Amino acid sequence: MIYACDNCHFLFSRTAEPEQCPDCGKYAVRPADEAQRQEYEKRLKEPREI
């Protein structure tokens, strides 16, 4: 499942619902909406620069 942080807007995937954002540590995590899920999938497909 894809989650979003309302504090820092970090998008991430977890199998279990997280309590805190792994990026900023805030407790403002919620399931991502459809637009955020699409953005997450798009980012996964983009080549990463090293």
PDB file of N, CA, C and O in Angstrom:
ATOM      1  N   MET A   1       0.833  -1.172   0.000  1.00  0.00           N
ATOM      2  CA  MET A   1       0.000   0.000   0.000  1.00  0.00           C
ATOM      3  C   MET A   1       0.883   1.242   0.000  1.00  0.00           C
ATOM      4  O   MET A   1       1.958   1.245   0.580  1.00  0.00           O
ATOM      5  N   ILE A   2       0.411   2.295  -0.642  1.00  0.00           N
ATOM      6  CA  ILE A   2       1.151   3.548  -0.742  1.00  0.00           C
ATOM      7  C   ILE A   2       0.621   4.518   0.313  1.00  0.00           C
ATOM      8  O   ILE A   2      -0.586   4.651   0.490  1.00  0.00           O
ATOM      9  N   TYR A   3       1.544   5.191   0.993  1.00  0.00           N
ATOM     10  CA  TYR A   3       1.198   6.156   2.031  1.00  0.00           C
ATOM     11  C   TYR A   3       1.810   7.512   1.707  1.00  0.00           C
ATOM     12  O   TYR A   3       2.799   7.597   0.976  1.00  0.00           O
ATOM     13  N   ALA A   4       1.216   8.560   2.283  1.00  0.00           N
ATOM     14  CA  ALA A   4       1.700   9.923   2.104  1.00  0.00           C
ATOM     15  C   ALA A   4       1.811  10.594   3.467  1.00  0.00           C
ATOM     16  O   ALA A   4       0.999  10.350   4.357  1.00  0.00           O
ATOM     17  N   CYS A   5       2.802  11.441   3.604  1.00  0.00           N
ATOM     18  CA  CYS A   5       2.961  12.224   4.821  1.00  0.00           C
ATOM     19  C   CYS A   5       2.385  13.613   4.570  1.00  0.00           C
ATOM     20  O   CYS A   5       2.770  14.284   3.608  1.00  0.00           O
ATOM     21  N   ASP A   6       1.471  14.045   5.424  1.00  0.00           N
ATOM     22  CA  ASP A   6       0.881  15.376   5.289  1.00  0.00           C
ATOM     23  C   ASP A   6       1.843  16.477   5.717  1.00  0.00           C
ATOM     24  O   ASP A   6       1.641  17.636   5.393  1.00  0.00           O
ATOM     25  N   ASN A   7       2.903  16.123   6.413  1.00  0.00           N
ATOM     26  CA  ASN A   7       3.873  17.121   6.852  1.00  0.00           C
ATOM     27  C   ASN A   7       4.900  17.430   5.749  1.00  0.00           C
ATOM     28  O   ASN A   7       5.039  18.574   5.340  1.00  0.00           O
ATOM     29  N   CYS A   8       5.600  16.401   5.264  1.00  0.00           N
ATOM     30  CA  CYS A   8       6.677  16.628   4.286  1.00  0.00           C
ATOM     31  C   CYS A   8       6.317  16.158   2.878  1.00  0.00           C
ATOM     32  O   CYS A   8       7.119  16.307   1.956  1.00  0.00           O
ATOM     33  N   HIS A   9       5.142  15.552   2.712  1.00  0.00           N
ATOM     34  CA  HIS A   9       4.630  15.092   1.416  1.00  0.00           C
ATOM     35  C   HIS A   9       5.423  13.922   0.828  1.00  0.00           C
ATOM     36  O   HIS A   9       5.360  13.674  -0.369  1.00  0.00           O
ATOM     37  N   PHE A  10       6.138  13.200   1.672  1.00  0.00           N
ATOM     38  CA  PHE A  10       6.885  12.020   1.242  1.00  0.00           C
ATOM     39  C   PHE A  10       5.905  10.919   0.865  1.00  0.00           C
ATOM     40  O   PHE A  10       4.927  10.674   1.572  1.00  0.00           O
ATOM     41  N   LEU A  11       6.149  10.245  -0.258  1.00  0.00           N
ATOM     42  CA  LEU A  11       5.336   9.110  -0.703  1.00  0.00           C
ATOM     43  C   LEU A  11       6.167   7.847  -0.545  1.00  0.00           C
ATOM     44  O   LEU A  11       7.331   7.810  -0.952  1.00  0.00           O
ATOM     45  N   PHE A  12       5.572   6.803   0.042  1.00  0.00           N
ATOM     46  CA  PHE A  12       6.320   5.572   0.281  1.00  0.00           C
ATOM     47  C   PHE A  12       5.384   4.382   0.351  1.00  0.00           C
ATOM     48  O   PHE A  12       4.180   4.528   0.526  1.00  0.00           O
ATOM     49  N   SER A  13       5.945   3.206   0.236  1.00  0.00           N
ATOM     50  CA  SER A  13       5.184   1.960   0.228  1.00  0.00           C
ATOM     51  C   SER A  13       5.541   1.149   1.472  1.00  0.00           C
ATOM     52  O   SER A  13       6.704   1.075   1.859  1.00  0.00           O
ATOM     53  N   ARG A  14       4.518   0.536   2.082  1.00  0.00           N
ATOM     54  CA  ARG A  14       4.703  -0.350   3.230  1.00  0.00           C
ATOM     55  C   ARG A  14       3.654  -1.451   3.172  1.00  0.00           C
ATOM     56  O   ARG A  14       2.564  -1.255   2.655  1.00  0.00           O
ATOM     57  N   THR A  15       3.963  -2.612   3.735  1.00  0.00           N
ATOM     58  CA  THR A  15       2.984  -3.696   3.790  1.00  0.00           C
ATOM     59  C   THR A  15       2.044  -3.516   4.971  1.00  0.00           C
ATOM     60  O   THR A  15       0.892  -3.935   4.913  1.00  0.00           O
ATOM     61  N   ALA A  16       2.517  -2.912   6.048  1.00  0.00           N
ATOM     62  CA  ALA A  16       1.688  -2.634   7.232  1.00  0.00           C
ATOM     63  C   ALA A  16       1.573  -1.114   7.393  1.00  0.00           C
ATOM     64  O   ALA A  16       2.480  -0.377   7.029  1.00  0.00           O
ATOM     65  N   GLU A  17       0.465  -0.672   7.963  1.00  0.00           N
ATOM     66  CA  GLU A  17       0.254   0.764   8.132  1.00  0.00           C
ATOM     67  C   GLU A  17       1.283   1.349   9.109  1.00  0.00           C
ATOM     68  O   GLU A  17       1.385   0.913  10.249  1.00  0.00           O
ATOM     69  N   PRO A  18       2.045   2.337   8.663  1.00  0.00           N
ATOM     70  CA  PRO A  18       3.070   2.930   9.523  1.00  0.00           C
ATOM     71  C   PRO A  18       2.470   3.955  10.487  1.00  0.00           C
ATOM     72  O   PRO A  18       1.423   4.544  10.225  1.00  0.00           O
ATOM     73  N   GLU A  19       3.140   4.157  11.610  1.00  0.00           N
ATOM     74  CA  GLU A  19       2.718   5.185  12.560  1.00  0.00           C
ATOM     75  C   GLU A  19       3.378   6.515  12.225  1.00  0.00           C
ATOM     76  O   GLU A  19       2.777   7.563  12.411  1.00  0.00           O
ATOM     77  N   GLN A  20       4.644   6.451  11.789  1.00  0.00           N
ATOM     78  CA  GLN A  20       5.420   7.649  11.524  1.00  0.00           C
ATOM     79  C   GLN A  20       5.933   7.673  10.095  1.00  0.00           C
ATOM     80  O   GLN A  20       6.143   6.621   9.487  1.00  0.00           O
ATOM     81  N   CYS A  21       6.202   8.871   9.607  1.00  0.00           N
ATOM     82  CA  CYS A  21       6.825   9.030   8.297  1.00  0.00           C
ATOM     83  C   CYS A  21       8.290   8.602   8.404  1.00  0.00           C
ATOM     84  O   CYS A  21       8.996   9.050   9.310  1.00  0.00           O
ATOM     85  N   PRO A  22       8.771   7.759   7.487  1.00  0.00           N
ATOM     86  CA  PRO A  22      10.176   7.342   7.541  1.00  0.00           C
ATOM     87  C   PRO A  22      11.132   8.465   7.134  1.00  0.00           C
ATOM     88  O   PRO A  22      12.325   8.377   7.368  1.00  0.00           O
ATOM     89  N   ASP A  23      10.615   9.539   6.545  1.00  0.00           N
ATOM     90  CA  ASP A  23      11.462  10.644   6.119  1.00  0.00           C
ATOM     91  C   ASP A  23      11.602  11.708   7.205  1.00  0.00           C
ATOM     92  O   ASP A  23      12.710  12.076   7.572  1.00  0.00           O
ATOM     93  N   CYS A  24      10.473  12.209   7.730  1.00  0.00           N
ATOM     94  CA  CYS A  24      10.536  13.315   8.698  1.00  0.00           C
ATOM     95  C   CYS A  24      10.211  12.886  10.129  1.00  0.00           C
ATOM     96  O   CYS A  24      10.448  13.637  11.066  1.00  0.00           O
ATOM     97  N   GLY A  25       9.624  11.698  10.318  1.00  0.00           N
ATOM     98  CA  GLY A  25       9.329  11.197  11.657  1.00  0.00           C
ATOM     99  C   GLY A  25       8.021  11.685  12.255  1.00  0.00           C
ATOM    100  O   GLY A  25       7.687  11.310  13.373  1.00  0.00           O
ATOM    101  N   LYS A  26       7.278  12.497  11.531  1.00  0.00           N
ATOM    102  CA  LYS A  26       6.005  13.006  12.061  1.00  0.00           C
ATOM    103  C   LYS A  26       4.939  11.913  12.026  1.00  0.00           C
ATOM    104  O   LYS A  26       5.023  10.954  11.276  1.00  0.00           O
ATOM    105  N   TYR A  27       3.894  12.090  12.825  1.00  0.00           N
ATOM    106  CA  TYR A  27       2.779  11.150  12.889  1.00  0.00           C
ATOM    107  C   TYR A  27       1.634  11.619  12.001  1.00  0.00           C
ATOM    108  O   TYR A  27       0.479  11.543  12.387  1.00  0.00           O
ATOM    109  N   ALA A  28       1.946  12.113  10.817  1.00  0.00           N
ATOM    110  CA  ALA A  28       0.947  12.678   9.898  1.00  0.00           C
ATOM    111  C   ALA A  28       0.805  11.805   8.657  1.00  0.00           C
ATOM    112  O   ALA A  28       0.663  12.298   7.549  1.00  0.00           O
ATOM    113  N   VAL A  29       0.869  10.483   8.824  1.00  0.00           N
ATOM    114  CA  VAL A  29       0.824   9.547   7.704  1.00  0.00           C
ATOM    115  C   VAL A  29      -0.606   9.082   7.451  1.00  0.00           C
ATOM    116  O   VAL A  29      -1.360   8.834   8.383  1.00  0.00           O
ATOM    117  N   ARG A  30      -0.959   8.977   6.175  1.00  0.00           N
ATOM    118  CA  ARG A  30      -2.284   8.504   5.773  1.00  0.00           C
ATOM    119  C   ARG A  30      -2.152   7.764   4.453  1.00  0.00           C
ATOM    120  O   ARG A  30      -1.147   7.917   3.746  1.00  0.00           O
ATOM    121  N   PRO A  31      -3.135   6.942   4.098  1.00  0.00           N
ATOM    122  CA  PRO A  31      -3.110   6.295   2.782  1.00  0.00           C
ATOM    123  C   PRO A  31      -3.113   7.361   1.676  1.00  0.00           C
ATOM    124  O   PRO A  31      -3.803   8.382   1.787  1.00  0.00           O
ATOM    125  N   ALA A  32      -2.326   7.123   0.651  1.00  0.00           N
ATOM    126  CA  ALA A  32      -2.230   8.067  -0.457  1.00  0.00           C
ATOM    127  C   ALA A  32      -3.526   8.076  -1.270  1.00  0.00           C
ATOM    128  O   ALA A  32      -4.190   7.044  -1.396  1.00  0.00           O
ATOM    129  N   ASP A  33      -3.856   9.247  -1.818  1.00  0.00           N
ATOM    130  CA  ASP A  33      -5.020   9.319  -2.705  1.00  0.00           C
ATOM    131  C   ASP A  33      -4.611   8.856  -4.104  1.00  0.00           C
ATOM    132  O   ASP A  33      -3.436   8.542  -4.353  1.00  0.00           O
ATOM    133  N   GLU A  34      -5.547   8.798  -5.014  1.00  0.00           N
ATOM    134  CA  GLU A  34      -5.283   8.259  -6.358  1.00  0.00           C
ATOM    135  C   GLU A  34      -4.179   9.028  -7.080  1.00  0.00           C
ATOM    136  O   GLU A  34      -3.300   8.436  -7.693  1.00  0.00           O
ATOM    137  N   ALA A  35      -4.202  10.347  -7.024  1.00  0.00           N
ATOM    138  CA  ALA A  35      -3.178  11.154  -7.697  1.00  0.00           C
ATOM    139  C   ALA A  35      -1.791  10.875  -7.108  1.00  0.00           C
ATOM    140  O   ALA A  35      -0.805  10.779  -7.848  1.00  0.00           O
ATOM    141  N   GLN A  36      -1.710  10.718  -5.804  1.00  0.00           N
ATOM    142  CA  GLN A  36      -0.431  10.429  -5.162  1.00  0.00           C
ATOM    143  C   GLN A  36       0.058   9.028  -5.514  1.00  0.00           C
ATOM    144  O   GLN A  36       1.252   8.819  -5.712  1.00  0.00           O
ATOM    145  N   ARG A  37      -0.857   8.073  -5.604  1.00  0.00           N
ATOM    146  CA  ARG A  37      -0.459   6.711  -6.017  1.00  0.00           C
ATOM    147  C   ARG A  37       0.098   6.722  -7.432  1.00  0.00           C
ATOM    148  O   ARG A  37       1.101   6.058  -7.720  1.00  0.00           O
ATOM    149  N   GLN A  38      -0.520   7.477  -8.323  1.00  0.00           N
ATOM    150  CA  GLN A  38      -0.036   7.575  -9.700  1.00  0.00           C
ATOM    151  C   GLN A  38       1.342   8.233  -9.750  1.00  0.00           C
ATOM    152  O   GLN A  38       2.215   7.796 -10.495  1.00  0.00           O
ATOM    153  N   GLU A  39       1.541   9.277  -8.955  1.00  0.00           N
ATOM    154  CA  GLU A  39       2.845   9.947  -8.893  1.00  0.00           C
ATOM    155  C   GLU A  39       3.917   8.990  -8.381  1.00  0.00           C
ATOM    156  O   GLU A  39       5.026   8.941  -8.907  1.00  0.00           O
ATOM    157  N   TYR A  40       3.596   8.196  -7.366  1.00  0.00           N
ATOM    158  CA  TYR A  40       4.539   7.228  -6.818  1.00  0.00           C
ATOM    159  C   TYR A  40       4.938   6.202  -7.884  1.00  0.00           C
ATOM    160  O   TYR A  40       6.122   5.909  -8.067  1.00  0.00           O
ATOM    161  N   GLU A  41       3.948   5.662  -8.605  1.00  0.00           N
ATOM    162  CA  GLU A  41       4.224   4.682  -9.661  1.00  0.00           C
ATOM    163  C   GLU A  41       5.067   5.297 -10.774  1.00  0.00           C
ATOM    164  O   GLU A  41       5.971   4.652 -11.300  1.00  0.00           O
ATOM    165  N   LYS A  42       4.791   6.545 -11.116  1.00  0.00           N
ATOM    166  CA  LYS A  42       5.567   7.250 -12.146  1.00  0.00           C
ATOM    167  C   LYS A  42       7.028   7.385 -11.716  1.00  0.00           C
ATOM    168  O   LYS A  42       7.947   7.150 -12.506  1.00  0.00           O
ATOM    169  N   ARG A  43       7.240   7.740 -10.460  1.00  0.00           N
ATOM    170  CA  ARG A  43       8.609   7.899  -9.953  1.00  0.00           C
ATOM    171  C   ARG A  43       9.368   6.584  -9.951  1.00  0.00           C
ATOM    172  O   ARG A  43      10.577   6.563 -10.171  1.00  0.00           O
ATOM    173  N   LEU A  44       8.675   5.473  -9.706  1.00  0.00           N
ATOM    174  CA  LEU A  44       9.340   4.166  -9.707  1.00  0.00           C
ATOM    175  C   LEU A  44       9.860   3.803 -11.095  1.00  0.00           C
ATOM    176  O   LEU A  44      10.867   3.121 -11.228  1.00  0.00           O
ATOM    177  N   LYS A  45       9.176   4.262 -12.118  1.00  0.00           N
ATOM    178  CA  LYS A  45       9.544   3.913 -13.501  1.00  0.00           C
ATOM    179  C   LYS A  45      10.641   4.804 -14.069  1.00  0.00           C
ATOM    180  O   LYS A  45      11.264   4.443 -15.059  1.00  0.00           O
ATOM    181  N   GLU A  46      10.866   5.977 -13.470  1.00  0.00           N
ATOM    182  CA  GLU A  46      11.868   6.904 -13.973  1.00  0.00           C
ATOM    183  C   GLU A  46      13.265   6.399 -13.641  1.00  0.00           C
ATOM    184  O   GLU A  46      13.511   5.915 -12.543  1.00  0.00           O
ATOM    185  N   PRO A  47      14.198   6.552 -14.589  1.00  0.00           N
ATOM    186  CA  PRO A  47      15.582   6.173 -14.287  1.00  0.00           C
ATOM    187  C   PRO A  47      16.176   7.115 -13.239  1.00  0.00           C
ATOM    188  O   PRO A  47      15.886   8.314 -13.235  1.00  0.00           O
ATOM    189  N   ARG A  48      16.957   6.551 -12.342  1.00  0.00           N
ATOM    190  CA  ARG A  48      17.566   7.355 -11.275  1.00  0.00           C
ATOM    191  C   ARG A  48      18.957   7.800 -11.706  1.00  0.00           C
ATOM    192  O   ARG A  48      19.731   7.036 -12.254  1.00  0.00           O
ATOM    193  N   GLU A  49      19.272   9.063 -11.414  1.00  0.00           N
ATOM    194  CA  GLU A  49      20.606   9.575 -11.700  1.00  0.00           C
ATOM    195  C   GLU A  49      21.536   9.266 -10.527  1.00  0.00           C
ATOM    196  O   GLU A  49      21.140   9.352  -9.384  1.00  0.00           O
ATOM    197  N   ILE A  50      22.754   8.932 -10.856  1.00  0.00           N
ATOM    198  CA  ILE A  50      23.737   8.600  -9.812  1.00  0.00           C
ATOM    199  C   ILE A  50      24.723   9.719  -9.681  1.00  0.00           C
ATOM    200  O   ILE A  50      25.132  10.355 -10.548  1.00  0.00           O
TER     201      ILE A  50
END
